[in-house]
Amino acid sequence: MRDMYQDNTLRFDRELCTDCGMCVEVCPHEVFVQNHGEVRPANPSACMECGACRTNCAFGALTVESGVGCAAALIYQAVTKKKQPTCGC
Amino acid sequence: MNGTAGIKQATGHVSFRDRWINVAAHFGINRQKYIVDPGLYALGSPDQDSPVFVTANYSPSFRALRTALQGIDGYILVLDTKGINVWCAAGKGTFGTDELVLRIEQANLGEVVRHRRLILPQLGAPGVAAHEVEERTGFGVAYGPVRAADLRQYLATGKATAEMRRVEFPLKQRLKIVPAELINTVIFTIVLGLPLYFGGGLLAALAALAAVFAGNVLFPPLLPWLPTRNFSTKGFFLGSLIALPFVIMAGLGFHGEATWQRVGWALAYLLFMPPVTAFLSLNYTGGTTFTSWSGVKREIFAYVPVMAWMFAPGLLLMVALSVAHAVGA
């Protein structure tokens, strides 16, 4: 039984990172750690793709596809062919 | 109290109506009423050096903030998130950079306070680019704790602990998402249960109720203990457990002593119940705090077809068995 949440779309570019630590601050699931000043995504499979890190990285070191993680919204979108997934929430 | 026109007064007091709103909001009753006017509010008697907090115009969000800050003099800047809570609104972009910049400008915040610091809830971060807000308004954004209740400690120590920044999903939180699905529970139960009652009697109707109940009510509290990480497979597991007593009852001859009736109904329950529970469980991905969009997509592609391929034959089998019984087979 494959764990569907093992992989995700979070990508970290070490070259662009300045170790400012914003991602560490805003991540709700402790994906990032800062050791001896250096930041890295130590726990990437915990990422829920909320986009907080990407939005707050001023240096473009993080990309992630943050969409609505709701099955009802995604199914509704597929069925009704709307542009954005929504469930009315 | 600041005499600047346009600043509304907030209070740390919680009225009975506030409590009712908090409860009703979780049931999804009349959600349009849980909107607070956006704009700048004064809490207590703030002055030019008082802190500025930011929140969404969803009543329970506003309430959580002002009660956590009771006794503190400060400002609360309420953004227009269309009555949606902070985290959802941040994901949608309504608790966002542009809206925050707009409200800062509209409130003339630079004239109201001397400092240039805003305290935002951490879960606003998906929608707010702190560096951009600072560039455009001169106000720096500090992300406070996830939970308003931790604000006092955050203000006292000047920083948030790792625990304050982590979103957990404890039992109390998991139980809170159950009422919102209640309307689905009722609809599904009636739509499935009624025909099944006429076709297969009380046991079949109860089976429908049990499968729906397992998916809508039992799944959230049991979530961490159900095996596998996918909601669909957790739901299949739970649904199979719930189906067992019905399978056994059918096997014991509840629907009839003939072999075709024992085997037929047992198989029908096994086919029809788990996918119902699994589908309702999968739907909880939108209400939990840790499922990713790409993971949910993979779940849908992998398991919704399985659900359909079990449910449809199961339902058809039940119809066939009911018809056969009705014509006196």
CSV table of C-alpha atoms in Angstrom, one decimal:
chain,number,residue,atom,x,y,z
A,1,MET,CA,0.0,0.0,0.0
A,2,ARG,CA,1.8,3.1,-1.3
A,3,ASP,CA,1.9,6.1,1.0
A,4,MET,CA,0.5,8.9,-1.2
A,5,TYR,CA,1.9,11.6,1.0
A,6,GLN,CA,5.5,10.4,0.9
A,7,ASP,CA,6.4,12.6,-2.1
A,8,ASN,CA,5.3,16.2,-2.7
A,9,THR,CA,6.1,19.2,-4.9
A,10,LEU,CA,8.4,21.0,-2.4
A,11,ARG,CA,11.7,21.9,-4.0
A,12,PHE,CA,14.6,23.7,-2.2
A,13,ASP,CA,17.4,25.5,-4.0
A,14,ARG,CA,20.5,25.5,-1.8
A,15,GLU,CA,22.2,28.1,-4.1
A,16,LEU,CA,19.5,30.7,-3.6
A,17,CYS,CA,19.0,30.2,0.1
A,18,THR,CA,20.5,32.9,2.4
A,19,ASP,CA,19.7,31.1,5.6
A,20,CYS,CA,17.4,33.9,6.7
A,21,GLY,CA,15.3,31.3,8.6
A,22,MET,CA,11.8,32.6,7.5
A,23,CYS,CA,10.8,29.1,6.3
A,24,VAL,CA,11.7,27.6,9.7
A,25,GLU,CA,9.5,30.2,11.3
A,26,VAL,CA,6.4,29.8,9.2
A,27,CYS,CA,6.3,26.1,8.6
A,28,PRO,CA,3.5,24.4,10.6
A,29,HIS,CA,5.1,21.0,10.4
A,30,GLU,CA,8.8,21.5,11.1
A,31,VAL,CA,9.9,20.6,7.6
A,32,PHE,CA,12.9,22.9,7.9
A,33,VAL,CA,15.7,23.0,10.5
A,34,GLN,CA,18.5,25.5,11.0
A,35,ASN,CA,21.7,23.9,12.3
A,36,HIS,CA,24.7,26.1,12.9
A,37,GLY,CA,23.0,28.8,10.8
A,38,GLU,CA,22.4,26.6,7.8
A,39,VAL,CA,18.8,25.9,6.8
A,40,ARG,CA,17.7,22.7,5.1
A,41,PRO,CA,14.4,20.8,4.6
A,42,ALA,CA,15.1,17.9,7.0
A,43,ASN,CA,11.6,16.5,7.0
A,44,PRO,CA,10.2,17.0,3.5
A,45,SER,CA,7.6,14.3,3.7
A,46,ALA,CA,5.9,16.2,6.5
A,47,CYS,CA,5.1,19.0,4.0
A,48,MET,CA,1.5,19.7,3.4
A,49,GLU,CA,2.2,22.1,0.5
A,50,CYS,CA,0.5,25.1,2.3
A,51,GLY,CA,3.0,27.4,0.6
A,52,ALA,CA,3.9,29.5,3.6
A,53,CYS,CA,7.6,29.0,3.1
A,54,ARG,CA,7.5,29.7,-0.6
A,55,THR,CA,5.4,32.9,-0.1
A,56,ASN,CA,7.8,34.2,2.6
A,57,CYS,CA,11.1,33.3,0.9
A,58,ALA,CA,12.4,36.6,-0.5
A,59,PHE,CA,15.1,34.8,-2.5
A,60,GLY,CA,13.0,32.3,-4.5
A,61,ALA,CA,14.8,29.3,-3.0
A,62,LEU,CA,11.5,27.4,-2.4
A,63,THR,CA,8.9,26.3,-4.8
A,64,VAL,CA,5.8,24.2,-4.1
A,65,GLU,CA,2.5,23.6,-5.8
A,66,SER,CA,0.1,24.7,-3.1
A,67,GLY,CA,-3.4,23.8,-4.1
A,68,VAL,CA,-6.6,23.0,-2.2
A,69,GLY,CA,-5.9,19.7,-0.4
A,70,CYS,CA,-9.5,18.8,-0.2
A,71,ALA,CA,-10.8,15.7,-2.0
A,72,ALA,CA,-14.3,17.1,-2.2
A,73,ALA,CA,-13.1,20.3,-3.8
A,74,LEU,CA,-10.9,18.5,-6.3
A,75,ILE,CA,-13.6,16.0,-7.3
A,76,TYR,CA,-16.1,18.8,-7.6
A,77,GLN,CA,-13.7,20.7,-9.8
A,78,ALA,CA,-13.1,17.7,-12.1
A,79,VAL,CA,-16.8,17.0,-12.4
A,80,THR,CA,-17.9,20.6,-13.0
A,81,LYS,CA,-14.8,21.6,-15.0
A,82,LYS,CA,-14.2,24.8,-13.1
A,83,LYS,CA,-10.9,26.5,-13.2
A,84,GLN,CA,-10.2,26.5,-9.4
A,85,PRO,CA,-11.1,23.8,-7.0
A,86,THR,CA,-13.6,24.9,-4.5
A,87,CYS,CA,-16.1,23.4,-2.1
A,88,GLY,CA,-17.7,26.6,-1.1
A,89,CYS,CA,-15.6,26.9,2.0
B,1,MET,CA,-9.2,55.8,23.8
B,2,ASN,CA,-7.8,57.2,20.6
B,3,GLY,CA,-9.9,59.9,19.1
B,4,THR,CA,-8.9,59.0,15.5
B,5,ALA,CA,-12.1,58.6,13.5
B,6,GLY,CA,-12.8,55.2,12.1
B,7,ILE,CA,-11.3,53.1,14.8
B,8,LYS,CA,-13.8,50.7,16.3
B,9,GLN,CA,-13.7,49.5,19.9
B,10,ALA,CA,-13.2,45.9,20.6
B,11,THR,CA,-13.5,44.1,23.9
B,12,GLY,CA,-12.0,41.0,25.5
B,13,HIS,CA,-15.4,40.1,26.8
B,14,VAL,CA,-17.2,37.1,25.4
B,15,SER,CA,-21.0,37.2,25.3
B,16,PHE,CA,-23.5,34.4,25.1
B,17,ARG,CA,-24.1,35.2,21.5
B,18,ASP,CA,-20.4,34.9,20.8
B,19,ARG,CA,-20.4,31.4,22.3
B,20,TRP,CA,-23.4,30.4,20.2
B,21,ILE,CA,-21.7,31.7,17.1
B,22,ASN,CA,-18.7,29.6,17.8
B,23,VAL,CA,-20.8,26.5,18.1
B,24,ALA,CA,-23.0,27.2,15.2
B,25,ALA,CA,-20.1,28.0,12.9
B,26,HIS,CA,-18.8,24.5,13.4
B,27,PHE,CA,-22.1,23.1,12.1
B,28,GLY,CA,-22.0,25.4,9.1
B,29,ILE,CA,-25.3,27.0,10.1
B,30,ASN,CA,-25.9,30.4,8.6
B,31,ARG,CA,-22.2,31.1,8.0
B,32,GLN,CA,-22.9,34.5,6.6
B,33,LYS,CA,-23.6,35.8,10.1
B,34,TYR,CA,-20.1,35.1,11.3
B,35,ILE,CA,-18.5,38.1,9.7
B,36,VAL,CA,-16.9,41.0,11.5
B,37,ASP,CA,-16.5,44.4,9.9
B,38,PRO,CA,-13.0,44.7,8.6
B,39,GLY,CA,-10.9,47.6,9.7
B,40,LEU,CA,-9.0,48.8,12.7
B,41,TYR,CA,-10.1,48.1,16.2
B,42,ALA,CA,-8.8,49.4,19.5
B,43,LEU,CA,-8.6,46.9,22.4
B,44,GLY,CA,-8.4,48.6,25.8
B,45,SER,CA,-6.8,52.0,25.6
B,46,PRO,CA,-4.0,51.8,23.1
B,47,ASP,CA,-1.6,54.5,22.3
B,48,GLN,CA,1.1,55.2,19.6
B,49,ASP,CA,3.4,52.5,21.0
B,50,SER,CA,0.8,49.8,21.4
B,51,PRO,CA,1.2,46.6,19.4
B,52,VAL,CA,-0.8,45.9,16.3
B,53,PHE,CA,-2.3,42.5,15.7
B,54,VAL,CA,-3.8,41.2,12.5
B,55,THR,CA,-6.6,38.7,12.0
B,56,ALA,CA,-9.4,37.6,9.7
B,57,ASN,CA,-13.0,38.9,9.7
B,58,TYR,CA,-14.4,35.5,10.8
B,59,SER,CA,-16.0,35.9,14.2
B,60,PRO,CA,-14.3,33.0,16.0
B,61,SER,CA,-10.9,34.2,14.7
B,62,PHE,CA,-11.6,37.7,16.0
B,63,ARG,CA,-12.9,36.3,19.2
B,64,ALA,CA,-9.9,34.0,19.8
B,65,LEU,CA,-7.6,37.0,19.4
B,66,ARG,CA,-9.4,39.5,21.5
B,67,THR,CA,-10.0,37.1,24.4
B,68,ALA,CA,-6.3,36.0,24.3
B,69,LEU,CA,-5.3,39.7,24.6
B,70,GLN,CA,-7.7,40.6,27.3
B,71,GLY,CA,-6.3,43.2,29.5
B,72,ILE,CA,-3.7,44.3,26.9
B,73,ASP,CA,-3.9,47.6,25.2
B,74,GLY,CA,-3.4,47.2,21.5
B,75,TYR,CA,-4.8,47.5,18.0
B,76,ILE,CA,-6.4,44.7,16.0
B,77,LEU,CA,-6.4,45.1,12.2
B,78,VAL,CA,-9.2,42.9,10.8
B,79,LEU,CA,-8.8,41.9,7.1
B,80,ASP,CA,-11.7,41.2,4.8
B,81,THR,CA,-11.4,37.4,4.3
B,82,LYS,CA,-15.1,37.1,3.4
B,83,GLY,CA,-15.8,35.5,6.8
B,84,ILE,CA,-13.3,32.7,6.4
B,85,ASN,CA,-10.8,31.8,9.1
B,86,VAL,CA,-7.1,32.7,8.9
B,87,TRP,CA,-5.6,29.5,7.6
B,88,CYS,CA,-8.1,28.8,4.9
B,89,ALA,CA,-8.2,32.4,3.8
B,90,ALA,CA,-4.4,32.5,3.6
B,91,GLY,CA,-4.4,29.4,1.4
B,92,LYS,CA,-7.0,31.1,-0.9
B,93,GLY,CA,-5.1,34.4,-0.8
B,94,THR,CA,-7.8,36.5,0.8
B,95,PHE,CA,-5.7,36.8,4.0
B,96,GLY,CA,-3.0,38.1,1.7
B,97,THR,CA,-0.4,40.7,1.0
B,98,ASP,CA,-2.6,42.9,-1.1
B,99,GLU,CA,-5.5,42.9,1.4
B,100,LEU,CA,-3.1,43.6,4.3
B,101,VAL,CA,-1.5,46.5,2.5
B,102,LEU,CA,-4.9,47.8,1.6
B,103,ARG,CA,-6.2,47.7,5.2
B,104,ILE,CA,-2.9,49.4,6.5
B,105,GLU,CA,-3.4,52.2,4.1
B,106,GLN,CA,-7.1,52.6,4.7
B,107,ALA,CA,-6.6,52.7,8.5
B,108,ASN,CA,-3.7,55.2,8.0
B,109,LEU,CA,-1.8,53.0,10.4
B,110,GLY,CA,1.4,55.0,10.0
B,111,GLU,CA,-0.4,57.9,11.8
B,112,VAL,CA,-1.9,55.7,14.4
B,113,VAL,CA,1.3,54.1,15.8
B,114,ARG,CA,4.9,55.2,15.9
B,115,HIS,CA,6.4,51.8,15.5
B,116,ARG,CA,6.4,49.8,12.3
B,117,ARG,CA,5.6,46.3,13.5
B,118,LEU,CA,2.7,44.0,12.9
B,119,ILE,CA,2.1,40.7,14.6
B,120,LEU,CA,0.4,38.2,12.4
B,121,PRO,CA,-0.9,34.7,13.2
B,122,GLN,CA,1.6,32.2,11.8
B,123,LEU,CA,-1.1,30.5,9.7
B,124,GLY,CA,-1.5,33.7,7.7
B,125,ALA,CA,1.9,33.0,6.2
B,126,PRO,CA,0.8,31.1,3.1
B,127,GLY,CA,-1.0,34.2,1.9
B,128,VAL,CA,1.3,37.0,3.2
B,129,ALA,CA,4.8,37.8,1.8
B,130,ALA,CA,6.3,39.5,4.8
B,131,HIS,CA,9.1,41.1,2.8
B,132,GLU,CA,6.7,42.5,0.3
B,133,VAL,CA,4.4,44.0,3.0
B,134,GLU,CA,7.5,45.8,4.5
B,135,GLU,CA,8.6,47.1,1.1
B,136,ARG,CA,5.1,48.5,0.3
B,137,THR,CA,4.1,49.9,3.7
B,138,GLY,CA,7.2,50.2,5.9
B,139,PHE,CA,5.6,47.8,8.4
B,140,GLY,CA,7.6,44.7,9.3
B,141,VAL,CA,5.7,41.5,9.8
B,142,ALA,CA,6.4,39.3,12.8
B,143,TYR,CA,4.7,35.9,12.8
B,144,GLY,CA,3.3,35.2,16.2
B,145,PRO,CA,2.3,31.7,17.4
B,146,VAL,CA,-0.2,29.4,15.6
B,147,ARG,CA,-2.7,29.6,18.4
B,148,ALA,CA,-3.9,32.9,19.8
B,149,ALA,CA,-3.8,31.4,23.3
B,150,ASP,CA,0.0,31.3,23.2
B,151,LEU,CA,0.1,35.0,22.4
B,152,ARG,CA,0.6,36.2,26.0
B,153,GLN,CA,3.7,34.0,26.4
B,154,TYR,CA,4.9,35.1,23.0
B,155,LEU,CA,4.6,38.7,24.0
B,156,ALA,CA,6.3,38.1,27.3
B,157,THR,CA,9.3,36.3,25.9
B,158,GLY,CA,9.5,38.0,22.6
B,159,LYS,CA,9.7,34.7,20.7
B,160,ALA,CA,7.7,31.6,19.8
B,161,THR,CA,8.8,28.1,20.9
B,162,ALA,CA,8.9,25.2,18.4
B,163,GLU,CA,5.7,23.9,20.0
B,164,MET,CA,3.9,27.2,19.4
B,165,ARG,CA,4.8,27.0,15.7
B,166,ARG,CA,3.7,23.4,15.2
B,167,VAL,CA,0.2,22.5,14.1
B,168,GLU,CA,-1.0,19.3,15.8
B,169,PHE,CA,-4.3,17.6,15.3
B,170,PRO,CA,-5.3,16.4,18.8
B,171,LEU,CA,-8.5,14.6,19.6
B,172,LYS,CA,-10.4,17.8,20.6
B,173,GLN,CA,-9.6,19.3,17.2
B,174,ARG,CA,-10.5,16.2,15.3
B,175,LEU,CA,-13.9,16.0,17.0
B,176,LYS,CA,-14.6,19.6,16.0
B,177,ILE,CA,-14.6,18.7,12.3
B,178,VAL,CA,-17.4,16.1,12.8
B,179,PRO,CA,-20.4,18.4,13.1
B,180,ALA,CA,-19.7,20.1,9.7
B,181,GLU,CA,-20.2,16.8,8.0
B,182,LEU,CA,-23.5,16.1,9.9
B,183,ILE,CA,-25.6,17.4,7.0
B,184,ASN,CA,-23.9,14.9,4.7
B,185,THR,CA,-24.4,12.2,7.2
B,186,VAL,CA,-28.1,12.8,7.2
B,187,ILE,CA,-28.4,13.1,3.4
B,188,PHE,CA,-26.3,10.0,2.7
B,189,THR,CA,-28.2,7.9,5.3
B,190,ILE,CA,-31.6,8.8,3.9
B,191,VAL,CA,-30.6,8.4,0.3
B,192,LEU,CA,-28.9,5.0,0.9
B,193,GLY,CA,-30.9,3.8,3.8
B,194,LEU,CA,-34.4,4.3,2.7
B,195,PRO,CA,-34.2,2.2,-0.5
B,196,LEU,CA,-32.2,-0.4,1.3
B,197,TYR,CA,-34.9,-0.6,4.0
B,198,PHE,CA,-37.5,-1.4,1.5
B,199,GLY,CA,-35.3,-3.8,-0.4
B,200,GLY,CA,-33.5,-5.7,2.4
B,201,GLY,CA,-35.3,-4.8,5.6
B,202,LEU,CA,-33.9,-3.3,8.8
B,203,LEU,CA,-30.5,-4.9,8.7
B,204,ALA,CA,-29.7,-3.4,5.2
B,205,ALA,CA,-30.9,0.0,6.3
B,206,LEU,CA,-28.7,-0.3,9.4
B,207,ALA,CA,-25.8,-1.2,7.3
B,208,ALA,CA,-26.1,2.0,5.3
B,209,LEU,CA,-26.3,4.0,8.6
B,210,ALA,CA,-23.3,2.1,10.0
B,211,ALA,CA,-21.2,2.7,7.0
B,212,VAL,CA,-22.0,6.4,6.9
B,213,PHE,CA,-21.6,6.7,10.7
B,214,ALA,CA,-18.2,5.1,10.5
B,215,GLY,CA,-17.0,7.5,7.8
B,216,ASN,CA,-18.5,10.7,9.2
B,217,VAL,CA,-18.4,10.3,12.9
B,218,LEU,CA,-15.9,7.5,13.8
B,219,PHE,CA,-13.2,8.3,11.3
B,220,PRO,CA,-11.9,11.7,12.7
B,221,PRO,CA,-11.4,10.6,16.3
B,222,LEU,CA,-9.9,7.3,15.2
B,223,LEU,CA,-7.7,8.8,12.5
B,224,PRO,CA,-4.2,8.4,14.0
B,225,TRP,CA,-4.8,4.8,15.0
B,226,LEU,CA,-6.2,3.5,11.7
B,227,PRO,CA,-3.4,1.8,9.6
B,228,THR,CA,-1.7,3.3,6.5
B,229,ARG,CA,-1.2,7.0,5.8
B,230,ASN,CA,-3.9,7.4,3.1
B,231,PHE,CA,-7.3,8.4,4.2
B,232,SER,CA,-9.0,6.2,1.7
B,233,THR,CA,-7.2,3.1,2.9
B,234,LYS,CA,-7.8,4.0,6.5
B,235,GLY,CA,-11.5,4.4,5.6
B,236,PHE,CA,-11.5,1.0,3.8
B,237,PHE,CA,-10.1,-0.6,6.9
B,238,LEU,CA,-12.6,1.0,9.2
B,239,GLY,CA,-15.4,0.3,6.8
B,240,SER,CA,-14.5,-3.4,6.6
B,241,LEU,CA,-14.5,-3.7,10.4
B,242,ILE,CA,-17.9,-2.1,10.5
B,243,ALA,CA,-19.1,-4.4,7.8
B,244,LEU,CA,-18.1,-7.6,9.6
B,245,PRO,CA,-21.1,-7.9,12.0
B,246,PHE,CA,-23.4,-7.4,9.0
B,247,VAL,CA,-21.5,-10.0,6.9
B,248,ILE,CA,-21.8,-12.4,9.8
B,249,MET,CA,-25.5,-11.8,10.3
B,250,ALA,CA,-26.1,-12.4,6.6
B,251,GLY,CA,-24.1,-15.6,6.8
B,252,LEU,CA,-26.1,-16.7,9.8
B,253,GLY,CA,-29.3,-16.5,7.7
B,254,PHE,CA,-30.8,-13.1,8.6
B,255,HIS,CA,-31.9,-12.5,5.0
B,256,GLY,CA,-32.9,-16.1,4.4
B,257,GLU,CA,-31.7,-19.6,5.0
B,258,ALA,CA,-30.9,-20.4,1.3
B,259,THR,CA,-27.3,-20.4,0.4
B,260,TRP,CA,-27.7,-17.8,-2.3
B,261,GLN,CA,-29.2,-15.5,0.2
B,262,ARG,CA,-26.5,-16.1,2.8
B,263,VAL,CA,-23.6,-15.7,0.4
B,264,GLY,CA,-25.3,-13.0,-1.7
B,265,TRP,CA,-26.1,-10.6,1.2
B,266,ALA,CA,-22.8,-11.2,2.9
B,267,LEU,CA,-21.0,-10.4,-0.3
B,268,ALA,CA,-23.3,-7.4,-0.8
B,269,TYR,CA,-22.4,-5.9,2.6
B,270,LEU,CA,-18.7,-6.5,2.0
B,271,LEU,CA,-18.8,-4.7,-1.4
B,272,PHE,CA,-21.1,-1.9,-0.5
B,273,MET,CA,-20.1,-0.8,3.0
B,274,PRO,CA,-16.3,-0.2,3.0
B,275,PRO,CA,-16.3,2.1,0.0
B,276,VAL,CA,-19.0,4.3,1.6
B,277,THR,CA,-16.9,4.7,4.7
B,278,ALA,CA,-13.7,5.1,2.6
B,279,PHE,CA,-15.2,7.8,0.5
B,280,LEU,CA,-16.5,9.8,3.5
B,281,SER,CA,-13.1,9.3,5.1
B,282,LEU,CA,-11.3,10.6,2.0
B,283,ASN,CA,-13.5,13.7,2.1
B,284,TYR,CA,-12.0,14.6,5.5
B,285,THR,CA,-8.7,15.5,3.7
B,286,GLY,CA,-10.0,19.0,3.4
B,287,GLY,CA,-10.6,19.4,7.1
B,288,THR,CA,-7.4,18.1,8.4
B,289,THR,CA,-4.1,19.9,9.0
B,290,PHE,CA,-1.6,17.8,7.2
B,291,THR,CA,-2.7,16.4,3.8
B,292,SER,CA,-0.9,17.8,0.8
B,293,TRP,CA,-2.7,18.7,-2.5
B,294,SER,CA,-0.5,16.4,-4.5
B,295,GLY,CA,-1.1,13.5,-2.1
B,296,VAL,CA,-4.8,14.0,-2.1
B,297,LYS,CA,-4.8,14.0,-5.9
B,298,ARG,CA,-2.9,10.7,-5.9
B,299,GLU,CA,-5.4,9.3,-3.4
B,300,ILE,CA,-8.3,10.3,-5.6
B,301,PHE,CA,-6.9,8.7,-8.7
B,302,ALA,CA,-5.9,5.6,-7.0
B,303,TYR,CA,-8.9,4.9,-4.8
B,304,VAL,CA,-12.0,6.5,-6.0
B,305,PRO,CA,-12.2,4.0,-8.9
B,306,VAL,CA,-11.8,1.2,-6.4
B,307,MET,CA,-14.6,2.7,-4.4
B,308,ALA,CA,-16.8,2.9,-7.4
B,309,TRP,CA,-16.0,-0.6,-8.5
B,310,MET,CA,-17.0,-2.0,-5.2
B,311,PHE,CA,-20.0,0.2,-4.5
B,312,ALA,CA,-21.8,-0.2,-7.8
B,313,PRO,CA,-21.7,-4.0,-7.9
B,314,GLY,CA,-22.6,-4.1,-4.2
B,315,LEU,CA,-25.6,-1.9,-4.7
B,316,LEU,CA,-26.7,-3.8,-7.8
B,317,LEU,CA,-26.3,-7.1,-6.0
B,318,MET,CA,-28.5,-5.8,-3.2
B,319,VAL,CA,-31.1,-4.7,-5.7
B,320,ALA,CA,-31.0,-8.1,-7.4
B,321,LEU,CA,-31.3,-9.9,-4.0
B,322,SER,CA,-34.2,-7.7,-3.0
B,323,VAL,CA,-36.0,-8.3,-6.2
B,324,ALA,CA,-35.4,-12.0,-6.0
B,325,HIS,CA,-36.8,-12.1,-2.5
B,326,ALA,CA,-39.8,-10.0,-3.6
B,327,VAL,CA,-40.8,-12.3,-6.4
B,328,GLY,CA,-40.6,-15.2,-4.0
B,329,ALA,CA,-37.4,-16.9,-5.2
